[in-house]
Coordinates of C-alpha atoms in Angstrom, one line a residue:
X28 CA -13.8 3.2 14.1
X29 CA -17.0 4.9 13.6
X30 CA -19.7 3.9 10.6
X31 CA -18.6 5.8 8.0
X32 CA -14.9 5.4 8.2
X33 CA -15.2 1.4 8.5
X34 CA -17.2 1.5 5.3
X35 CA -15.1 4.1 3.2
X36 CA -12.3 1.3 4.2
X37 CA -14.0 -1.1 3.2
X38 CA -15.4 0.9 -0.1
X39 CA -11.9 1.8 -1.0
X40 CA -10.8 -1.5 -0.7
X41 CA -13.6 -2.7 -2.7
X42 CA -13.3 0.0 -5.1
X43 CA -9.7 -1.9 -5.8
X44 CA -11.8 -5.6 -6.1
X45 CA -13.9 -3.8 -8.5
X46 CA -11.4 -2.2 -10.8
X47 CA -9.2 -5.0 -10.7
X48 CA -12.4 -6.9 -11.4
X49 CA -13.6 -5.1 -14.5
X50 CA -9.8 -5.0 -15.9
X51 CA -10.4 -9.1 -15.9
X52 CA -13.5 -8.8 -17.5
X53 CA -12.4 -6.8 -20.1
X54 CA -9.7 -8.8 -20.8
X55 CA -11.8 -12.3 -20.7
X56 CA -14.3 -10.3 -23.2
X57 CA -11.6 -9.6 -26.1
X58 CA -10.4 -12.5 -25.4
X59 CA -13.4 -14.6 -25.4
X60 CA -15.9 -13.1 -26.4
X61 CA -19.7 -13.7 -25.7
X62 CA -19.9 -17.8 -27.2
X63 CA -21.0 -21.2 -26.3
X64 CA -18.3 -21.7 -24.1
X65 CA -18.1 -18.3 -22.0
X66 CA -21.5 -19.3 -21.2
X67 CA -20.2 -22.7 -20.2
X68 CA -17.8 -21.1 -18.3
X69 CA -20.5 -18.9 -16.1
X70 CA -22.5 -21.3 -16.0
X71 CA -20.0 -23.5 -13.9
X72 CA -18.4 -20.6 -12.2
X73 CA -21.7 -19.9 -10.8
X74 CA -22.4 -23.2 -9.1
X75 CA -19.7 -23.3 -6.6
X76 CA -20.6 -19.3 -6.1
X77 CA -24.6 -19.9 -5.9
X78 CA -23.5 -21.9 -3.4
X79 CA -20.9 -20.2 -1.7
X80 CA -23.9 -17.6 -1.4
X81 CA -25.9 -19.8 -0.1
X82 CA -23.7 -21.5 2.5
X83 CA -20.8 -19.2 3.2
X84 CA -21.8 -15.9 2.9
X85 CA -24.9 -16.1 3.7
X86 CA -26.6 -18.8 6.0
X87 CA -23.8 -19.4 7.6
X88 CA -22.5 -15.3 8.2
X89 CA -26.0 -14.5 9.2
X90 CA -26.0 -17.1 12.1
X91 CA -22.1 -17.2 12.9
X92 CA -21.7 -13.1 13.0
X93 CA -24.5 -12.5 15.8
X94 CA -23.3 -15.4 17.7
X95 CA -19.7 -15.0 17.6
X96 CA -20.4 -11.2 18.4
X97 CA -22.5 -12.3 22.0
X98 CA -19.8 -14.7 22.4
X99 CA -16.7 -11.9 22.3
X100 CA -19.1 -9.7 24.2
X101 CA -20.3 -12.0 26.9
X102 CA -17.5 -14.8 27.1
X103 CA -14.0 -15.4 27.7
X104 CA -11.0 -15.0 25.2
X105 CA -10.7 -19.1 26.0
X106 CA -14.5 -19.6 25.4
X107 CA -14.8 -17.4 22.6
X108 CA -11.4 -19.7 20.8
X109 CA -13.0 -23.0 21.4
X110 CA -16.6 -21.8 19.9
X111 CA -14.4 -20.9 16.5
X112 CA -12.4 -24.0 16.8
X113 CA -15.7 -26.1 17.0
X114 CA -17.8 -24.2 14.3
X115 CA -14.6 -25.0 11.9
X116 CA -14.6 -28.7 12.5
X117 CA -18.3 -28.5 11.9
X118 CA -17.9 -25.8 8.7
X119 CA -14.9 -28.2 7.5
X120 CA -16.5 -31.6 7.6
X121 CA -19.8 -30.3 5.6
X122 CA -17.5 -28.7 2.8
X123 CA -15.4 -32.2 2.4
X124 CA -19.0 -33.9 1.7
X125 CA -20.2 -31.4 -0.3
X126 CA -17.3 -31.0 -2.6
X127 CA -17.0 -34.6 -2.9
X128 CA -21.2 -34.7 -3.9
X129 CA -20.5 -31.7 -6.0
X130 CA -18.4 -33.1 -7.8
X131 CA -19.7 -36.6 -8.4
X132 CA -23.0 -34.6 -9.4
X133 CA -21.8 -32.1 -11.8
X134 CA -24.0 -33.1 -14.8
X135 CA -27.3 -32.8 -13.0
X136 CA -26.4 -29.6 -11.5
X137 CA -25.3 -28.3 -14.9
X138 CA -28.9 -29.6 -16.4
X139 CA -30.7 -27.9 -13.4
X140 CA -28.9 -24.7 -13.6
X141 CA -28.7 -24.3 -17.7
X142 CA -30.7 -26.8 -19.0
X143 CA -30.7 -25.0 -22.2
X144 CA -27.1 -26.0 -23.0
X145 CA -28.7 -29.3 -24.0
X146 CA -29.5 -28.1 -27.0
X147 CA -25.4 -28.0 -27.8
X148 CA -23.8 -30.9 -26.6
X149 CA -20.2 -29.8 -26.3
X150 CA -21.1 -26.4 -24.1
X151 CA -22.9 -29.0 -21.9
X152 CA -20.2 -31.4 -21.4
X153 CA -17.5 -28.7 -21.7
X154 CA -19.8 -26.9 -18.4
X155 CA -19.8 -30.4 -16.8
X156 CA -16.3 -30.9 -17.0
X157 CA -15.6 -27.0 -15.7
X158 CA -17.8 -27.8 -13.0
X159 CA -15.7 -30.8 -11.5
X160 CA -12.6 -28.7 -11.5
X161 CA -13.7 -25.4 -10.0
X162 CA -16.4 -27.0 -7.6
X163 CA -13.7 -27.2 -4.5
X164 CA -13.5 -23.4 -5.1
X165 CA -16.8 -23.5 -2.6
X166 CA -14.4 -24.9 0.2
X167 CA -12.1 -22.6 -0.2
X168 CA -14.5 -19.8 0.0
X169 CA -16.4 -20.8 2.7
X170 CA -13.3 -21.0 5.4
X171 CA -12.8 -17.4 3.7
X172 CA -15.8 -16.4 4.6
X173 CA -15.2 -18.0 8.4
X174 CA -12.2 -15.8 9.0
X175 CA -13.5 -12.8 7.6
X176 CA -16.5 -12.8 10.0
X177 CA -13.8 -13.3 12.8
X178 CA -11.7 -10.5 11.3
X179 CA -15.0 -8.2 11.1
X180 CA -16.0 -8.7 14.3
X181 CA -12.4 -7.5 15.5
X182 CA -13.2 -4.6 13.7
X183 CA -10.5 -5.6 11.3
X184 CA -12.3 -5.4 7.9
X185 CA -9.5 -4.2 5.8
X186 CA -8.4 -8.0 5.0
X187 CA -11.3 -9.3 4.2
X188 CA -12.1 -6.1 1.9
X189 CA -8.9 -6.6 -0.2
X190 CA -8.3 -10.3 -0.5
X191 CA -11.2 -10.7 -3.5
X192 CA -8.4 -8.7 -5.4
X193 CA -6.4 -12.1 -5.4
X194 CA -8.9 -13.8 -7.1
X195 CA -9.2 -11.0 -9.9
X196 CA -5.3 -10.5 -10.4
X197 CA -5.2 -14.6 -10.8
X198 CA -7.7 -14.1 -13.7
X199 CA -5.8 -11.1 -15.5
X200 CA -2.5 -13.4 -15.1
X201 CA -3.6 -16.6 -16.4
X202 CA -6.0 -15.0 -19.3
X203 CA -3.0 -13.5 -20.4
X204 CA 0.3 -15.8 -19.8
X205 CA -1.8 -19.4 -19.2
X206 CA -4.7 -19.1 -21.9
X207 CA -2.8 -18.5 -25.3
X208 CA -0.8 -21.9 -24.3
X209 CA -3.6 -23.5 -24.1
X210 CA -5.2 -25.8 -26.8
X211 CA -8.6 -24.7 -25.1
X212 CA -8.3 -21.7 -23.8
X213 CA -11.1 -21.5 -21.8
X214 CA -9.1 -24.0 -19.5
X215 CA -7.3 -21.7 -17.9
X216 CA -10.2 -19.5 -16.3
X217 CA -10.9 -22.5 -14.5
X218 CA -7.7 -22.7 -13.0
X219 CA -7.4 -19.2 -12.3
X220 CA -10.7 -19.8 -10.3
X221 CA -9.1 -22.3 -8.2
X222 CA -5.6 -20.1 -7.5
X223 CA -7.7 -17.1 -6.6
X224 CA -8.9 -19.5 -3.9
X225 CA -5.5 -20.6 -2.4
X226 CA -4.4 -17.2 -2.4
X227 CA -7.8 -15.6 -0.8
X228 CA -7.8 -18.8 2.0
X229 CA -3.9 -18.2 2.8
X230 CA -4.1 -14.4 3.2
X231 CA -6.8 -14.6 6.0
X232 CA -4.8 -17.3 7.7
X233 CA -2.1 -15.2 7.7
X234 CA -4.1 -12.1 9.2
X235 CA -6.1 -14.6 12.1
X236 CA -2.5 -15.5 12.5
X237 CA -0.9 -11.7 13.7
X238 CA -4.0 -11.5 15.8
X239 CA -2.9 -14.8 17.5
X240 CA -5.6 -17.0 16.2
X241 CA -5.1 -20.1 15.7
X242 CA -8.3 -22.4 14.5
X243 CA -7.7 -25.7 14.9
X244 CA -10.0 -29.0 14.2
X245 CA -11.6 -30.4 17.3
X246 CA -13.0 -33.5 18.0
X247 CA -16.3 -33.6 16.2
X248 CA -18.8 -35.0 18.8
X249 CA -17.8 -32.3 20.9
X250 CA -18.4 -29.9 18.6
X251 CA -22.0 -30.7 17.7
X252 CA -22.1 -31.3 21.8
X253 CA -21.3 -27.7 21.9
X254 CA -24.5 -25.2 22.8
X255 CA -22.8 -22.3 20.9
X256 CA -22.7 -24.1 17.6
X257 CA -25.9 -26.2 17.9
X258 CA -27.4 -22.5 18.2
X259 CA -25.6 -21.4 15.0
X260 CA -26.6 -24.9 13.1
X261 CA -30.6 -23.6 14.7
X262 CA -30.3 -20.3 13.4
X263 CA -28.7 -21.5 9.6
X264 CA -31.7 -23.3 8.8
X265 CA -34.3 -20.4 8.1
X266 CA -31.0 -19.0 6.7
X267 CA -30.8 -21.3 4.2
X268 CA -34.3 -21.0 3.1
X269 CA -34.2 -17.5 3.4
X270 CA -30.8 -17.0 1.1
X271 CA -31.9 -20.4 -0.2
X272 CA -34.9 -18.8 -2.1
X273 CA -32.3 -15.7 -3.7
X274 CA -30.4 -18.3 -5.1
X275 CA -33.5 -20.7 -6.5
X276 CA -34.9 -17.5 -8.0
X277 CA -31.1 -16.9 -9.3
X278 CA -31.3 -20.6 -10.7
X279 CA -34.4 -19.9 -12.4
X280 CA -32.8 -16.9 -14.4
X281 CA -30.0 -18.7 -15.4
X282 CA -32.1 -21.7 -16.7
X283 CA -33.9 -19.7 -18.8
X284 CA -31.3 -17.2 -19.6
X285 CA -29.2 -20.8 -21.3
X286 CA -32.7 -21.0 -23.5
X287 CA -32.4 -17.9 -24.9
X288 CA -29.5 -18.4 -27.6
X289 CA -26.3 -18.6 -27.2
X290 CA -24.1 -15.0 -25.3
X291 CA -27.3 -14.5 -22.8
X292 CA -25.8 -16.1 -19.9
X293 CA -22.3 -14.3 -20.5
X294 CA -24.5 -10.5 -21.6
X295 CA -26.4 -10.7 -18.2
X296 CA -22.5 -11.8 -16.4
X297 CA -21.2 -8.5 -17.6
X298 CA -24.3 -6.7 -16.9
X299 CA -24.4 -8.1 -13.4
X300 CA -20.4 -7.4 -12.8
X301 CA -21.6 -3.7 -13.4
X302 CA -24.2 -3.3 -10.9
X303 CA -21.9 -5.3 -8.5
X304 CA -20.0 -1.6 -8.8
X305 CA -22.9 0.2 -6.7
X306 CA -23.7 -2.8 -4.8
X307 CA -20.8 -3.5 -3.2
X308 CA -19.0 0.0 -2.9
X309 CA -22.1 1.3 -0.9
X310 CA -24.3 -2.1 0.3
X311 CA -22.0 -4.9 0.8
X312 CA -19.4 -2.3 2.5
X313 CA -22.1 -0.9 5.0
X314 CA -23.7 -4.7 5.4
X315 CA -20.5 -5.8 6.3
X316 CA -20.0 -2.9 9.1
X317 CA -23.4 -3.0 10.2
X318 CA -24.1 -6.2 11.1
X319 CA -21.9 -6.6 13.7
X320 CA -22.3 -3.3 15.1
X321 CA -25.7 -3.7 14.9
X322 CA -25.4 -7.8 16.6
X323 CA -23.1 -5.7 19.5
X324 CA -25.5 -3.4 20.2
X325 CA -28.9 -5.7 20.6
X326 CA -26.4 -8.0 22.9
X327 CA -26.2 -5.0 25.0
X328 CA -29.4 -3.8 25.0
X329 CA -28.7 -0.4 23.5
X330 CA -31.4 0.4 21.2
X331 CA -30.8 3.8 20.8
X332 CA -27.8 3.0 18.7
X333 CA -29.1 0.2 17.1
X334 CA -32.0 2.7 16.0
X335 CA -29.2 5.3 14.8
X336 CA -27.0 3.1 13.1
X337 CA -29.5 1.6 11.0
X338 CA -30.7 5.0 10.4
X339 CA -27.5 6.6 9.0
X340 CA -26.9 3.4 6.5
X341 CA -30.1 4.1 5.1
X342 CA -29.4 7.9 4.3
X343 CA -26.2 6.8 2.9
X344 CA -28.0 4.5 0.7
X345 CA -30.2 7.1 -0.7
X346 CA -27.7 9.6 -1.0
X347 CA -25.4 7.1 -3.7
X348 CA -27.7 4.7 -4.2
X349 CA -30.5 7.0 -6.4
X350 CA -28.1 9.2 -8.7
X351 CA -25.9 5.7 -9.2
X352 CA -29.6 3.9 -10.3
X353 CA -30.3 7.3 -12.6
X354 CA -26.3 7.4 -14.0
X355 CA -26.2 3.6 -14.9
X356 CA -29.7 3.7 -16.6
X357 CA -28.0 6.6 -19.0
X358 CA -24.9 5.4 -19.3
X359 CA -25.7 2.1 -20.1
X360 CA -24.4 1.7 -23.6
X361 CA -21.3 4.4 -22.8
X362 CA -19.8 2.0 -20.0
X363 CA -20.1 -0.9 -21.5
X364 CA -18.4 -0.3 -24.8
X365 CA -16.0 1.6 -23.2
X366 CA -15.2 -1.6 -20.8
X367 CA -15.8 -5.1 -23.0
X368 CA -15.9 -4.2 -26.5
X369 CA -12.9 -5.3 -28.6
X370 CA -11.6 -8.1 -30.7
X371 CA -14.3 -11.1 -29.9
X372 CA -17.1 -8.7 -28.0
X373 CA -18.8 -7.3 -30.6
X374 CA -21.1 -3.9 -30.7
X375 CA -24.1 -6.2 -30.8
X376 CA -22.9 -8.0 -27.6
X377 CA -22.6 -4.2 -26.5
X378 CA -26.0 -3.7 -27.4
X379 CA -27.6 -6.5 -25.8
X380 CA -25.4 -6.0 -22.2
X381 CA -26.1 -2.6 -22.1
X382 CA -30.1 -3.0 -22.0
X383 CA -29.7 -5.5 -19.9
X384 CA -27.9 -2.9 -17.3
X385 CA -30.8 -0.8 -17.7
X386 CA -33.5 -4.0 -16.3
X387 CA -30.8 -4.0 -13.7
X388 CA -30.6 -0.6 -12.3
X389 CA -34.0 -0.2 -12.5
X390 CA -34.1 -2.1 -9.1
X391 CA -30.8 -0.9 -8.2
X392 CA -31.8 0.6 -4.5
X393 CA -33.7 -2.5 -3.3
X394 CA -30.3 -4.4 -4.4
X395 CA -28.0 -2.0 -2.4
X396 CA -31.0 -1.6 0.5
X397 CA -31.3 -5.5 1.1
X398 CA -27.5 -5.2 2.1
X399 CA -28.6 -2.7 4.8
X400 CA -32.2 -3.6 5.5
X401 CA -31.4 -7.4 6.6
X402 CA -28.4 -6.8 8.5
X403 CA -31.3 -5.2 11.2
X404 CA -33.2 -8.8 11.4
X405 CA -29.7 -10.6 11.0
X406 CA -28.7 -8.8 14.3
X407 CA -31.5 -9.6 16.4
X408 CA -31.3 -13.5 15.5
X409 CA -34.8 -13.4 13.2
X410 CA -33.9 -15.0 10.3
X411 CA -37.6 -16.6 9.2
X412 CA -38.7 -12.4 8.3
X413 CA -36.5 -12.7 6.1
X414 CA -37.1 -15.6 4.7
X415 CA -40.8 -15.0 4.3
X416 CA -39.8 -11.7 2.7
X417 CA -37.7 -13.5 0.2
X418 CA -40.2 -16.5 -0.5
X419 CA -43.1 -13.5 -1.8
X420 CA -40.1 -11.8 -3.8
X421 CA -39.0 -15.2 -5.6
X422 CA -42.9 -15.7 -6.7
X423 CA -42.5 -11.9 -7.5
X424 CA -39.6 -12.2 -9.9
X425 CA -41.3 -15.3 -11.1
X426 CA -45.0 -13.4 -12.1
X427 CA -42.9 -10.5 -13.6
X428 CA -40.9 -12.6 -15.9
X429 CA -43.9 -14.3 -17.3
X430 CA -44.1 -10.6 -18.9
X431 CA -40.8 -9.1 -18.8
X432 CA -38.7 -12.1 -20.6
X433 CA -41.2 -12.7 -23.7
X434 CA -41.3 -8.6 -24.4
X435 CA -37.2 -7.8 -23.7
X436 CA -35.6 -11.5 -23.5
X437 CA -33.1 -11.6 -21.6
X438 CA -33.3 -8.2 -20.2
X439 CA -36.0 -9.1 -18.8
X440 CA -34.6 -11.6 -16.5
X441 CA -32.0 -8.6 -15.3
X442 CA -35.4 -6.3 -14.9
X443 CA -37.6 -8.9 -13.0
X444 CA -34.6 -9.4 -10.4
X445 CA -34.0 -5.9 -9.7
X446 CA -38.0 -5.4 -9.4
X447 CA -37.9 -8.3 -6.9
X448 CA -35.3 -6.9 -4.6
X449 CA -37.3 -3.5 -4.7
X450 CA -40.0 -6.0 -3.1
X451 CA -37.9 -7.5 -0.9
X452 CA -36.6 -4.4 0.5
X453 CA -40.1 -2.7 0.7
X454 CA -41.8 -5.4 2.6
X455 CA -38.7 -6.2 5.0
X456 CA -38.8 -1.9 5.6
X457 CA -42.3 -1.9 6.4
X458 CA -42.2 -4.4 9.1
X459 CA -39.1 -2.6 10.7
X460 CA -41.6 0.3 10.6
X461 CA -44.4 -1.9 11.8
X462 CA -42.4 -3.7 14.5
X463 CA -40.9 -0.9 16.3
X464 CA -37.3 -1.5 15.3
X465 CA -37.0 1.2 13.4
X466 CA -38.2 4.9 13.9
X467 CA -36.5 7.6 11.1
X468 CA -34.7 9.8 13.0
X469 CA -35.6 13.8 12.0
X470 CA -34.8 15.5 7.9
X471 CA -35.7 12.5 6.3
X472 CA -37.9 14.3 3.9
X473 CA -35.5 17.1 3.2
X474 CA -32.5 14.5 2.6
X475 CA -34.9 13.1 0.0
X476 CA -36.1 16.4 -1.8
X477 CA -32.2 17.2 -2.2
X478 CA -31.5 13.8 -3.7
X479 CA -34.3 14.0 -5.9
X480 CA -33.4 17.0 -7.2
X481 CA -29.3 16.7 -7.8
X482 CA -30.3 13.5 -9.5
X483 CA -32.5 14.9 -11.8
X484 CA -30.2 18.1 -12.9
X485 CA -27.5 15.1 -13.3
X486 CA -29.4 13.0 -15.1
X487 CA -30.9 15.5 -17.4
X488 CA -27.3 16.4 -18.3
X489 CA -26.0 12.9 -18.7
X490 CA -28.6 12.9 -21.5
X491 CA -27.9 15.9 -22.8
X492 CA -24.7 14.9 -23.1
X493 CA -25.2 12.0 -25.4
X494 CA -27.7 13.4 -27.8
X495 CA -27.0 11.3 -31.2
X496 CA -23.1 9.9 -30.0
X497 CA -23.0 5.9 -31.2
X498 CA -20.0 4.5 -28.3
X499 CA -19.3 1.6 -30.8
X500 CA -18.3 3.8 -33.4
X501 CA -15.5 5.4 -31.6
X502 CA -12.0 4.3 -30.4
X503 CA -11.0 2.9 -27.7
X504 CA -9.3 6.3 -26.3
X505 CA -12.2 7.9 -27.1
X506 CA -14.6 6.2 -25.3
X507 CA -12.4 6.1 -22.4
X508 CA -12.0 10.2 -21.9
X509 CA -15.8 10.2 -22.5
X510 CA -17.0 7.8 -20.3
X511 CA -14.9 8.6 -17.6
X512 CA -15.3 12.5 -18.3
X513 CA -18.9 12.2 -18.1
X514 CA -18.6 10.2 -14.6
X515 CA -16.7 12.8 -13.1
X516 CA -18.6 16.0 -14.3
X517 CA -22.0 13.8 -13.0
X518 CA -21.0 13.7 -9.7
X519 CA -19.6 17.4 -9.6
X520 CA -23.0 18.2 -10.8
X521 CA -24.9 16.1 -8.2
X522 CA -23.3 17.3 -5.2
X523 CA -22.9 20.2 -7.0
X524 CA -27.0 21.0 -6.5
X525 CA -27.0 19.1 -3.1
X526 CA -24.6 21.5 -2.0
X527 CA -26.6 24.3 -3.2
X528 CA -29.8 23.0 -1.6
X529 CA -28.0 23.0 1.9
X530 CA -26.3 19.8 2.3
X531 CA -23.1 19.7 3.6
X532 CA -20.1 16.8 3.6
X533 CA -20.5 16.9 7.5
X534 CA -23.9 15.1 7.5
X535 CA -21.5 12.3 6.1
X536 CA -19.9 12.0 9.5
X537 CA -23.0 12.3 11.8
X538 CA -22.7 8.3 12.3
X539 CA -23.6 7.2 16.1

């Protein structure tokens, strides 16, 4: 399956999280609205995910994917089913103790995440409490995360892409059937988190399962004896540090966010959940092709396609990822009254999640680019570039904070991380450059002259567009045609001028 058609599977498929995704949001903000205990709510919601980040979809992917790739590649179909069978007893064992210490721990991680919620004693305890429940969620999610790596390496990436749509549809189902029947409410997004989880876990069984995979616990000694997985465990530790520093920097933001009043943590939520639109459609879809095409390849030796692949991701990112940066920036306000406001999400809460989408998008292209750019180090086992790379981005977001979050509050916070990524990305691209990984192959300059220019003409219209219209004023209906109007006339316009400039939908399929 070549580049572009595994990641438009993937994108479509994630296209479907993402809707599915917003419908819950939208539904959790008239529910809810943006209060004390919504931000208790994200608050504990984003422990077991910082970590899941940390652990599952990151430390651990980054060493498991290259290995398990050499392993298929080099190794037979019986070798290649015991490594998987010892890197579960391994993965399985460390989740037990950490969901037991999670949970045991819940109101110091709380304090360290959101020590602001001190300041209200019942969001605190309520957060504590939410914590406990949905903590085992990280368990779930990181055998998810095990059998989708196998699953991507197979080439199979169509699972993997659809199951987060579980998790969403078990948010819209018990926000609307569970929640009213509850004397607190809130209640029942905690145990939608937990069913998304069961349902996400058993549908990658079920797809290892018609590829005749099997995993199955082995003895644990042997395990660790194994070379395989002691390699994996070598390689997860400058993993950790290196995702480890994303999600201190992510801790950071949080802490302060739950100091600045009460609605912050749950404005920047809904401002994140939009640039997760971009982000994953484009970056997390070619991430997840790339890196084990781009493991296969440096096992074999071929550089010329390692060179090519990594080439082509990057064009794709700058032909989606600038006009998507310049649309959200001018769109800001339109998209998110059009998706959260109602009943309890009111057109100040629109106000204050809109600007914080603009800090976001600001650094939209080093978010989407990290998802391409460290694949090409993840692939050839270095995992300490990236680390360092990430270390001088968390002091980064840090300095720019110190600026950014007394003159736009919370917004700043969404700024400073967008910012930081941009400096990730830069730094991680220049020693690519510097290293000899990467050379740009030829019409680099001309791909970026057309970009440049339909995303201009599109953004000059967007504005145009919007001259003196107030979103919150209108209905519902509305906002809806205009929003989703102005979407599609934007990116008739866009390719509209790249077409005229010479670009053709053909360059699309010029993957290696």
């Amino acid at each position: 399956m070549s580049l572009l058609k595994s990641a438009a599977t993937i994108s479509g498929l994630t296209l479907l999280s993402r809707v599915t995704g917003v419908i819950r949001d939208m539904l959790i903000a008239r529910y809810f609205g943006a209060t004390a205990e919504t931000d208790a709510f994200y608050v504990a919601f984003r422990l077991p995910n910082m970590l899941r980040r940390l652990f599952a979809e990151g430390a651990f992917q980054q060493a498991f994917v290259p290995m398990l790739s050499e392993v298929h590649e080099t190794k037979s179909a019986d070798e290649e089913k015991r490594f998987i069978d010892h890197v579960f007893s391994v993965l399985a064992t460390a989740l037990l103790i950490v969901s037991v210490l999670g949970v045991l721990a819940a109101p110091l991680l709380v304090w360290a995440i959101a020590s602001g919620l001190r300041e209200n004693p019942e969001a605190f305890d309520l957060a504590t409490q939410l914590t406990r429940w949905m903590f085992p969620y990280i368990a779930f999610m990181s055998l998810v995360a095990l059998a989708a790596a196998i699953l991507n390496t197979r080439k199979k990436f169509a699972v993997p892409a659809a199951t987060p749509v579980l998790l969403n549809l078990s948010f819209i189902v018990c926000a609307v059937l569970l929640a009213p029947r509850l004397e607190e409410p809130i209640w029942a997004l905690a145990a939608a988190v937990l069913i998304g989880g069961v349902l996400q876990l058993g549908t990658q069984v079920a797809a290892l399962a018609r590829l005749g995979i099997i995993v199955r616990p082995r003895n644990l000694r042997e395990s660790f004896g194994d070379g395989a997985v002691r390699r994996v465990l070598i390689l997860m530790v400058p993993a950790l540090f290196g995702v480890g520093v994303a999600q201190l920097s992510l801790l950071i933001n949080t802490n302060i966010a739950s100091w600045l009043g009460h609605g912050a943590v749950t404005w920047l939520n809904y401002a994140d959940r939009l640039m997760e639109f971009p982000t994953a459609l484009l970056g997390v879809a070619l991430g997840t092709v790339l890196l084990p095409g781009l493991s296969a390849a440096h096992a074999r030796g071929d550089f010329e396609r390692y060179n090519a692949l990594l080439d082509h991701g990057l064009r794709l990112v700058v032909l989606v990822g600038i006009p998507a940066s310049v649309g959200l920036w001018l769109t800001a306000d339109a998209l998110v009254s059009f998706l959260f406001q109602g009943r309890s999400f009111t057109p100040d809460d629109v106000a204050k999640t809109a600007v914080a989408v603009v800090g976001y998008s600001v650094g939209l292209m080093g978010l989407i680019g990290l998802k391409i750019i460290a694949p090409a180090f993840y692939a050839r086992k270095d995992i300490r570039t990236p680390v360092r790379a990430a270390f001088v981005s968390l002091i980064a977001v840090q300095l720019i904070n110190c600026v950014s979050v007394p003159l736009l509050a919370h917004a700043g916070l969404a700024l400073s991380v967008g910012l930081g990524s941009c400096v990730n990305a830069c730094i991680l691209l220049v020693i690519l450059f510097r290293r000899g990984i990467y050379t740009p192959r030829a019409g680099w300059l001309k791909a970026i002259a057309r970009v440049a220019a339909g995303s201009a003409v599109m953004g000059a219209g967007l504005w145009w567009a919007q001259r003196g219209v107030d979103w919150t004023a209108l209905t519902w209906t509305v906002r809806a045609a205009g929003v989703l109007g102005m979407v599609a006339a934007a990116a008739v316009v866009y390719f509209g001028v790249l077409c005229a400039l010479g670009w053709r939908p053909s360059e699309l399929r010029r993957a290696p």
